[in-house]
């Protein structure tokens, strides 16, 4: 039985497609795929990064679906992309001493417990700023819970949902990097908080567009509420986690 390339549909006769160069065996997306992706991201930066960025801001849902189906040869791998972008953003934030998380969290009150809570939050935000690649990776499984629960009938396993949300995380990081000149301009002013919140709104708008376009097997109304819910669920998880942490800190 003839075998065809998952990327360009050309007939295969060896380990690589003679037309586009993709491997004939694209492998299922699983834990081994993610581990190889992380190793690759730590050692290589390839030409596919510009193509992937362009696709993520012109036809994001379609390109992620095609990646999951096997069209991968032209793409920069998602976890690698997050590592590279988070590294760039973390380096910029550290060098220019810009901490968006610290500026977005307000703790009011007085007394020893509040001072302790304030100190803990400041230390935590500083750690995140200095280890942004780790923080970016830790966000991905949390956001994957939302899309996994809301779009289970689409047939993607949880590891594939991690790939989806790695691409979405990359989109958000690119928005942060593009708007970084404004962070620098408004640093240590009240406008920094406003700019950071505007960036969050842009990031969630792009995420909505991506998820809505990706899961086109659902009807328009179902896609709309499922997409909204998939973005709300991770926020609830984060909020509950912060509430538990605050109780632990203040007790």
mmCIF file of C-alpha atoms in Angstrom:
data_model
loop_
_atom_site.group_PDB
_atom_site.id
_atom_site.type_symbol
_atom_site.label_atom_id
_atom_site.label_comp_id
_atom_site.label_asym_id
_atom_site.label_seq_id
_atom_site.Cartn_x
_atom_site.Cartn_y
_atom_site.Cartn_z
ATOM 1 C CA UNK A 1 0.000 0.000 0.000
ATOM 2 C CA UNK A 2 1.403 3.392 -0.991
ATOM 3 C CA UNK A 3 2.243 5.835 1.781
ATOM 4 C CA UNK A 4 1.781 9.579 1.420
ATOM 5 C CA UNK A 5 3.479 12.543 3.087
ATOM 6 C CA UNK A 6 1.417 14.122 5.886
ATOM 7 C CA UNK A 7 2.772 17.547 4.930
ATOM 8 C CA UNK A 8 2.385 17.771 1.138
ATOM 9 C CA UNK A 9 0.596 14.511 0.166
ATOM 10 C CA UNK A 10 3.406 13.405 -2.175
ATOM 11 C CA UNK A 11 3.955 9.649 -2.483
ATOM 12 C CA UNK A 12 6.733 8.392 -0.201
ATOM 13 C CA UNK A 13 9.522 6.022 -1.143
ATOM 14 C CA UNK A 14 12.004 6.402 1.735
ATOM 15 C CA UNK A 15 12.535 7.855 5.196
ATOM 16 C CA UNK A 16 12.036 11.415 3.938
ATOM 17 C CA UNK A 17 9.643 13.032 1.462
ATOM 18 C CA UNK A 18 11.467 13.807 -1.796
ATOM 19 C CA UNK A 19 9.161 16.801 -2.359
ATOM 20 C CA UNK A 20 9.207 18.737 0.953
ATOM 21 C CA UNK A 21 11.801 16.953 3.092
ATOM 22 C CA UNK A 22 9.549 15.930 5.992
ATOM 23 C CA UNK A 23 10.209 12.570 7.656
ATOM 24 C CA UNK A 24 7.924 9.815 6.410
ATOM 25 C CA UNK A 25 7.214 8.819 10.023
ATOM 26 C CA UNK A 26 5.820 11.927 11.737
ATOM 27 C CA UNK A 27 5.227 10.128 15.069
ATOM 28 C CA UNK A 28 2.170 10.441 17.281
ATOM 29 C CA UNK A 29 2.132 13.444 19.585
ATOM 30 C CA UNK A 30 2.866 11.998 23.045
ATOM 31 C CA UNK A 31 5.256 12.458 25.991
ATOM 32 C CA UNK A 32 8.216 11.272 23.899
ATOM 33 C CA UNK A 33 7.373 13.939 21.291
ATOM 34 C CA UNK A 34 7.306 16.650 23.996
ATOM 35 C CA UNK A 35 10.598 15.477 25.531
ATOM 36 C CA UNK A 36 12.311 15.516 22.130
ATOM 37 C CA UNK A 37 10.814 18.968 21.524
ATOM 38 C CA UNK A 38 12.279 20.310 24.802
ATOM 39 C CA UNK A 39 15.718 18.838 24.041
ATOM 40 C CA UNK A 40 15.589 20.326 20.541
ATOM 41 C CA UNK A 41 14.598 23.744 21.881
ATOM 42 C CA UNK A 42 17.590 23.811 24.223
ATOM 43 C CA UNK A 43 20.066 22.992 21.453
ATOM 44 C CA UNK A 44 18.738 24.366 18.173
ATOM 45 C CA UNK A 45 17.144 27.443 16.653
ATOM 46 C CA UNK A 46 15.972 26.741 13.129
ATOM 47 C CA UNK A 47 14.570 28.709 10.206
ATOM 48 C CA UNK A 48 10.981 27.545 10.855
ATOM 49 C CA UNK A 49 10.497 30.110 13.598
ATOM 50 C CA UNK A 50 9.571 32.970 11.223
ATOM 51 C CA UNK A 51 7.159 30.784 9.246
ATOM 52 C CA UNK A 52 5.505 29.567 12.450
ATOM 53 C CA UNK A 53 5.124 33.095 13.846
ATOM 54 C CA UNK A 54 3.562 34.276 10.576
ATOM 55 C CA UNK A 55 1.113 31.358 10.566
ATOM 56 C CA UNK A 56 0.155 31.913 14.217
ATOM 57 C CA UNK A 57 -0.943 35.460 13.425
ATOM 58 C CA UNK A 58 -2.625 34.864 10.066
ATOM 59 C CA UNK A 59 -4.365 31.461 10.331
ATOM 60 C CA UNK A 60 -3.603 30.167 13.848
ATOM 61 C CA UNK A 61 -6.336 27.574 14.325
ATOM 62 C CA UNK A 62 -5.873 26.059 10.885
ATOM 63 C CA UNK A 63 -2.090 25.849 11.173
ATOM 64 C CA UNK A 64 -2.262 24.184 14.620
ATOM 65 C CA UNK A 65 -4.782 21.641 13.296
ATOM 66 C CA UNK A 66 -2.504 20.904 10.337
ATOM 67 C CA UNK A 67 0.481 20.520 12.688
ATOM 68 C CA UNK A 68 -1.450 17.976 14.762
ATOM 69 C CA UNK A 69 -2.410 16.116 11.579
ATOM 70 C CA UNK A 70 1.234 15.844 10.499
ATOM 71 C CA UNK A 71 2.186 18.972 8.529
ATOM 72 C CA UNK A 72 5.252 19.815 10.624
ATOM 73 C CA UNK A 73 8.336 20.118 8.411
ATOM 74 C CA UNK A 74 8.126 23.920 8.028
ATOM 75 C CA UNK A 75 7.258 24.607 11.657
ATOM 76 C CA UNK A 76 9.311 25.437 14.713
ATOM 77 C CA UNK A 77 8.257 22.951 17.397
ATOM 78 C CA UNK A 78 5.835 24.475 19.946
ATOM 79 C CA UNK A 79 7.650 23.795 23.243
ATOM 80 C CA UNK A 80 10.921 24.925 21.672
ATOM 81 C CA UNK A 81 9.179 28.095 20.489
ATOM 82 C CA UNK A 82 7.902 28.833 24.001
ATOM 83 C CA UNK A 83 11.385 28.277 25.466
ATOM 84 C CA UNK A 84 13.007 30.639 22.953
ATOM 85 C CA UNK A 85 10.367 33.380 23.272
ATOM 86 C CA UNK A 86 10.140 33.127 27.072
ATOM 87 C CA UNK A 87 13.925 33.320 27.226
ATOM 88 C CA UNK A 88 13.926 36.498 25.113
ATOM 89 C CA UNK A 89 11.141 38.091 27.160
ATOM 90 C CA UNK A 90 12.723 37.042 30.467
ATOM 91 C CA UNK A 91 16.084 38.465 29.400
ATOM 92 C CA UNK A 92 14.502 41.781 28.387
ATOM 93 C CA UNK A 93 12.523 42.004 31.641
ATOM 94 C CA UNK A 94 15.580 41.227 33.752
ATOM 95 C CA UNK A 95 17.914 43.595 31.888
ATOM 96 C CA UNK A 96 15.493 46.536 31.945
ATOM 97 C CA UNK A 97 14.175 45.674 35.451
ATOM 98 C CA UNK A 98 10.518 45.436 34.432
ATOM 99 C CA UNK A 99 8.251 43.230 36.561
ATOM 100 C CA UNK A 100 4.680 43.163 35.243
ATOM 101 C CA UNK A 101 3.479 40.646 37.821
ATOM 102 C CA UNK A 102 4.567 42.817 40.738
ATOM 103 C CA UNK A 103 2.815 45.821 39.182
ATOM 104 C CA UNK A 104 -0.406 43.834 38.659
ATOM 105 C CA UNK A 105 -0.759 42.556 42.238
ATOM 106 C CA UNK A 106 -1.939 44.842 45.015
ATOM 107 C CA UNK A 107 -1.926 43.873 48.692
ATOM 108 C CA UNK A 108 -3.627 46.316 51.026
ATOM 109 C CA UNK A 109 -3.736 46.330 54.793
ATOM 110 C CA UNK A 110 -1.403 46.681 57.723
ATOM 111 C CA UNK A 111 0.259 44.590 60.360
ATOM 112 C CA UNK A 112 2.838 41.841 60.424
ATOM 113 C CA UNK A 113 0.843 39.325 58.358
ATOM 114 C CA UNK A 114 0.232 41.790 55.554
ATOM 115 C CA UNK A 115 3.897 42.747 55.475
ATOM 116 C CA UNK A 116 4.759 39.056 55.327
ATOM 117 C CA UNK A 117 2.279 38.514 52.479
ATOM 118 C CA UNK A 118 3.630 41.529 50.599
ATOM 119 C CA UNK A 119 7.193 40.273 50.968
ATOM 120 C CA UNK A 120 6.193 36.781 49.790
ATOM 121 C CA UNK A 121 4.414 38.129 46.700
ATOM 122 C CA UNK A 122 7.375 40.345 45.840
ATOM 123 C CA UNK A 123 9.780 37.411 46.185
ATOM 124 C CA UNK A 124 7.504 35.204 44.090
ATOM 125 C CA UNK A 125 7.138 37.809 41.332
ATOM 126 C CA UNK A 126 10.908 38.340 41.299
ATOM 127 C CA UNK A 127 11.492 34.588 40.987
ATOM 128 C CA UNK A 128 9.013 34.363 38.102
ATOM 129 C CA UNK A 129 10.673 37.313 36.375
ATOM 130 C CA UNK A 130 14.066 35.610 36.685
ATOM 131 C CA UNK A 131 12.790 32.162 35.611
ATOM 132 C CA UNK A 132 10.198 33.146 33.020
ATOM 133 C CA UNK A 133 10.839 30.127 30.775
ATOM 134 C CA UNK A 134 9.885 27.785 33.619
ATOM 135 C CA UNK A 135 6.829 29.892 34.476
ATOM 136 C CA UNK A 136 5.674 29.912 30.835
ATOM 137 C CA UNK A 137 5.980 26.119 30.623
ATOM 138 C CA UNK A 138 4.063 25.646 33.893
ATOM 139 C CA UNK A 139 1.136 27.678 32.532
ATOM 140 C CA UNK A 140 0.620 25.384 29.555
ATOM 141 C CA UNK A 141 -0.877 22.334 31.375
ATOM 142 C CA UNK A 142 -3.247 24.625 33.309
ATOM 143 C CA UNK A 143 -4.643 26.173 30.122
ATOM 144 C CA UNK A 144 -4.729 22.710 28.533
ATOM 145 C CA UNK A 145 -7.235 21.589 31.177
ATOM 146 C CA UNK A 146 -9.691 24.170 29.828
ATOM 147 C CA UNK A 147 -9.494 23.127 26.174
ATOM 148 C CA UNK A 148 -9.400 19.415 27.082
ATOM 149 C CA UNK A 149 -12.605 19.615 29.153
ATOM 150 C CA UNK A 150 -14.486 21.841 26.702
ATOM 151 C CA UNK A 151 -13.468 20.106 23.448
ATOM 152 C CA UNK A 152 -13.104 16.434 24.417
ATOM 153 C CA UNK A 153 -15.252 15.287 21.490
ATOM 154 C CA UNK A 154 -12.696 16.755 19.074
ATOM 155 C CA UNK A 155 -10.586 13.652 19.760
ATOM 156 C CA UNK A 156 -7.333 15.291 20.870
ATOM 157 C CA UNK A 157 -5.562 13.689 23.836
ATOM 158 C CA UNK A 158 -4.149 15.768 26.690
ATOM 159 C CA UNK A 159 -0.633 15.826 25.241
ATOM 160 C CA UNK A 160 -2.062 17.208 21.986
ATOM 161 C CA UNK A 161 -3.914 19.812 24.061
ATOM 162 C CA UNK A 162 -0.544 20.781 25.564
ATOM 163 C CA UNK A 163 0.804 21.293 22.031
ATOM 164 C CA UNK A 164 -2.224 23.468 21.195
ATOM 165 C CA UNK A 165 -1.745 25.609 24.290
ATOM 166 C CA UNK A 166 2.014 25.817 23.772
ATOM 167 C CA UNK A 167 1.311 27.544 20.452
ATOM 168 C CA UNK A 168 -1.200 29.856 22.184
ATOM 169 C CA UNK A 169 1.342 30.644 24.911
ATOM 170 C CA UNK A 170 3.841 31.474 22.162
ATOM 171 C CA UNK A 171 1.328 33.930 20.678
ATOM 172 C CA UNK A 172 0.973 35.689 24.042
ATOM 173 C CA UNK A 173 4.747 35.866 24.463
ATOM 174 C CA UNK A 174 5.126 37.427 21.015
ATOM 175 C CA UNK A 175 2.560 40.088 21.973
ATOM 176 C CA UNK A 176 4.574 40.811 25.140
ATOM 177 C CA UNK A 177 7.813 41.117 23.155
ATOM 178 C CA UNK A 178 6.245 43.375 20.494
ATOM 179 C CA UNK A 179 4.798 45.672 23.177
ATOM 180 C CA UNK A 180 7.947 45.638 25.316
ATOM 181 C CA UNK A 181 9.016 49.156 24.172
ATOM 182 C CA UNK A 182 5.833 50.438 25.858
ATOM 183 C CA UNK A 183 6.710 48.545 29.064
ATOM 184 C CA UNK A 184 10.082 50.267 29.026
ATOM 185 C CA UNK A 185 8.525 53.656 28.251
ATOM 186 C CA UNK A 186 5.941 53.387 31.056
ATOM 187 C CA UNK A 187 8.110 51.565 33.606
ATOM 188 C CA UNK A 188 7.691 52.926 37.165
ATOM 189 C CA UNK A 189 4.582 54.866 36.125
ATOM 190 C CA UNK A 190 0.843 54.127 36.640
ATOM 191 C CA UNK A 191 0.551 53.528 32.881
ATOM 192 C CA UNK A 192 2.548 50.292 33.097
ATOM 193 C CA UNK A 193 -0.321 48.502 34.838
ATOM 194 C CA UNK A 194 -2.782 49.750 32.198
ATOM 195 C CA UNK A 195 -0.459 48.618 29.396
ATOM 196 C CA UNK A 196 -0.040 45.191 31.016
ATOM 197 C CA UNK A 197 -3.803 44.727 31.275
ATOM 198 C CA UNK A 198 -4.260 45.823 27.671
ATOM 199 C CA UNK A 199 -1.655 43.224 26.686
ATOM 200 C CA UNK A 200 -3.627 40.563 28.570
ATOM 201 C CA UNK A 201 -6.822 41.548 26.729
ATOM 202 C CA UNK A 202 -5.021 41.306 23.369
ATOM 203 C CA UNK A 203 -3.566 37.929 24.359
ATOM 204 C CA UNK A 204 -6.955 36.491 25.319
ATOM 205 C CA UNK A 205 -8.571 37.894 22.162
ATOM 206 C CA UNK A 206 -5.938 36.112 20.048
ATOM 207 C CA UNK A 207 -6.396 32.925 22.099
ATOM 208 C CA UNK A 208 -10.166 33.086 21.507
ATOM 209 C CA UNK A 209 -9.628 33.499 17.757
ATOM 210 C CA UNK A 210 -7.184 30.590 17.678
ATOM 211 C CA UNK A 211 -9.342 28.153 19.656
ATOM 212 C CA UNK A 212 -12.510 29.146 17.793
ATOM 213 C CA UNK A 213 -10.798 28.577 14.436
ATOM 214 C CA UNK A 214 -9.119 25.326 15.505
ATOM 215 C CA UNK A 215 -12.240 23.488 16.667
ATOM 216 C CA UNK A 216 -14.294 24.123 13.541
ATOM 217 C CA UNK A 217 -15.954 20.710 13.826
ATOM 218 C CA UNK A 218 -18.378 22.345 16.284
ATOM 219 C CA UNK A 219 -21.221 24.649 15.302
ATOM 220 C CA UNK A 220 -20.854 28.430 15.659
ATOM 221 C CA UNK A 221 -22.834 28.772 18.909
ATOM 222 C CA UNK A 222 -21.220 25.732 20.557
ATOM 223 C CA UNK A 223 -17.758 26.890 19.558
ATOM 224 C CA UNK A 224 -18.403 30.343 21.023
ATOM 225 C CA UNK A 225 -19.458 29.260 24.509
ATOM 226 C CA UNK A 226 -16.999 26.366 24.653
ATOM 227 C CA UNK A 227 -14.133 28.683 23.671
ATOM 228 C CA UNK A 228 -15.129 31.226 26.326
ATOM 229 C CA UNK A 229 -15.439 28.493 28.954
ATOM 230 C CA UNK A 230 -12.064 26.994 27.985
ATOM 231 C CA UNK A 231 -10.458 30.369 28.756
ATOM 232 C CA UNK A 232 -12.416 30.900 31.991
ATOM 233 C CA UNK A 233 -11.632 27.489 33.548
ATOM 234 C CA UNK A 234 -7.844 28.123 33.811
ATOM 235 C CA UNK A 235 -8.524 31.550 35.358
ATOM 236 C CA UNK A 236 -10.711 29.890 38.009
ATOM 237 C CA UNK A 237 -7.957 27.333 38.699
ATOM 238 C CA UNK A 238 -5.362 30.099 39.068
ATOM 239 C CA UNK A 239 -7.695 32.192 41.268
ATOM 240 C CA UNK A 240 -8.430 29.251 43.593
ATOM 241 C CA UNK A 241 -4.712 28.452 43.793
ATOM 242 C CA UNK A 242 -3.910 32.059 44.722
ATOM 243 C CA UNK A 243 -6.671 32.073 47.369
ATOM 244 C CA UNK A 244 -5.283 28.891 48.922
ATOM 245 C CA UNK A 245 -1.769 30.328 48.861
ATOM 246 C CA UNK A 246 -2.926 33.581 50.450
ATOM 247 C CA UNK A 247 -4.667 31.682 53.274
ATOM 248 C CA UNK A 248 -1.537 29.606 53.801
ATOM 249 C CA UNK A 249 0.654 32.730 53.876
ATOM 250 C CA UNK A 250 -1.617 34.702 56.220
ATOM 251 C CA UNK A 251 -2.223 31.829 58.685
#
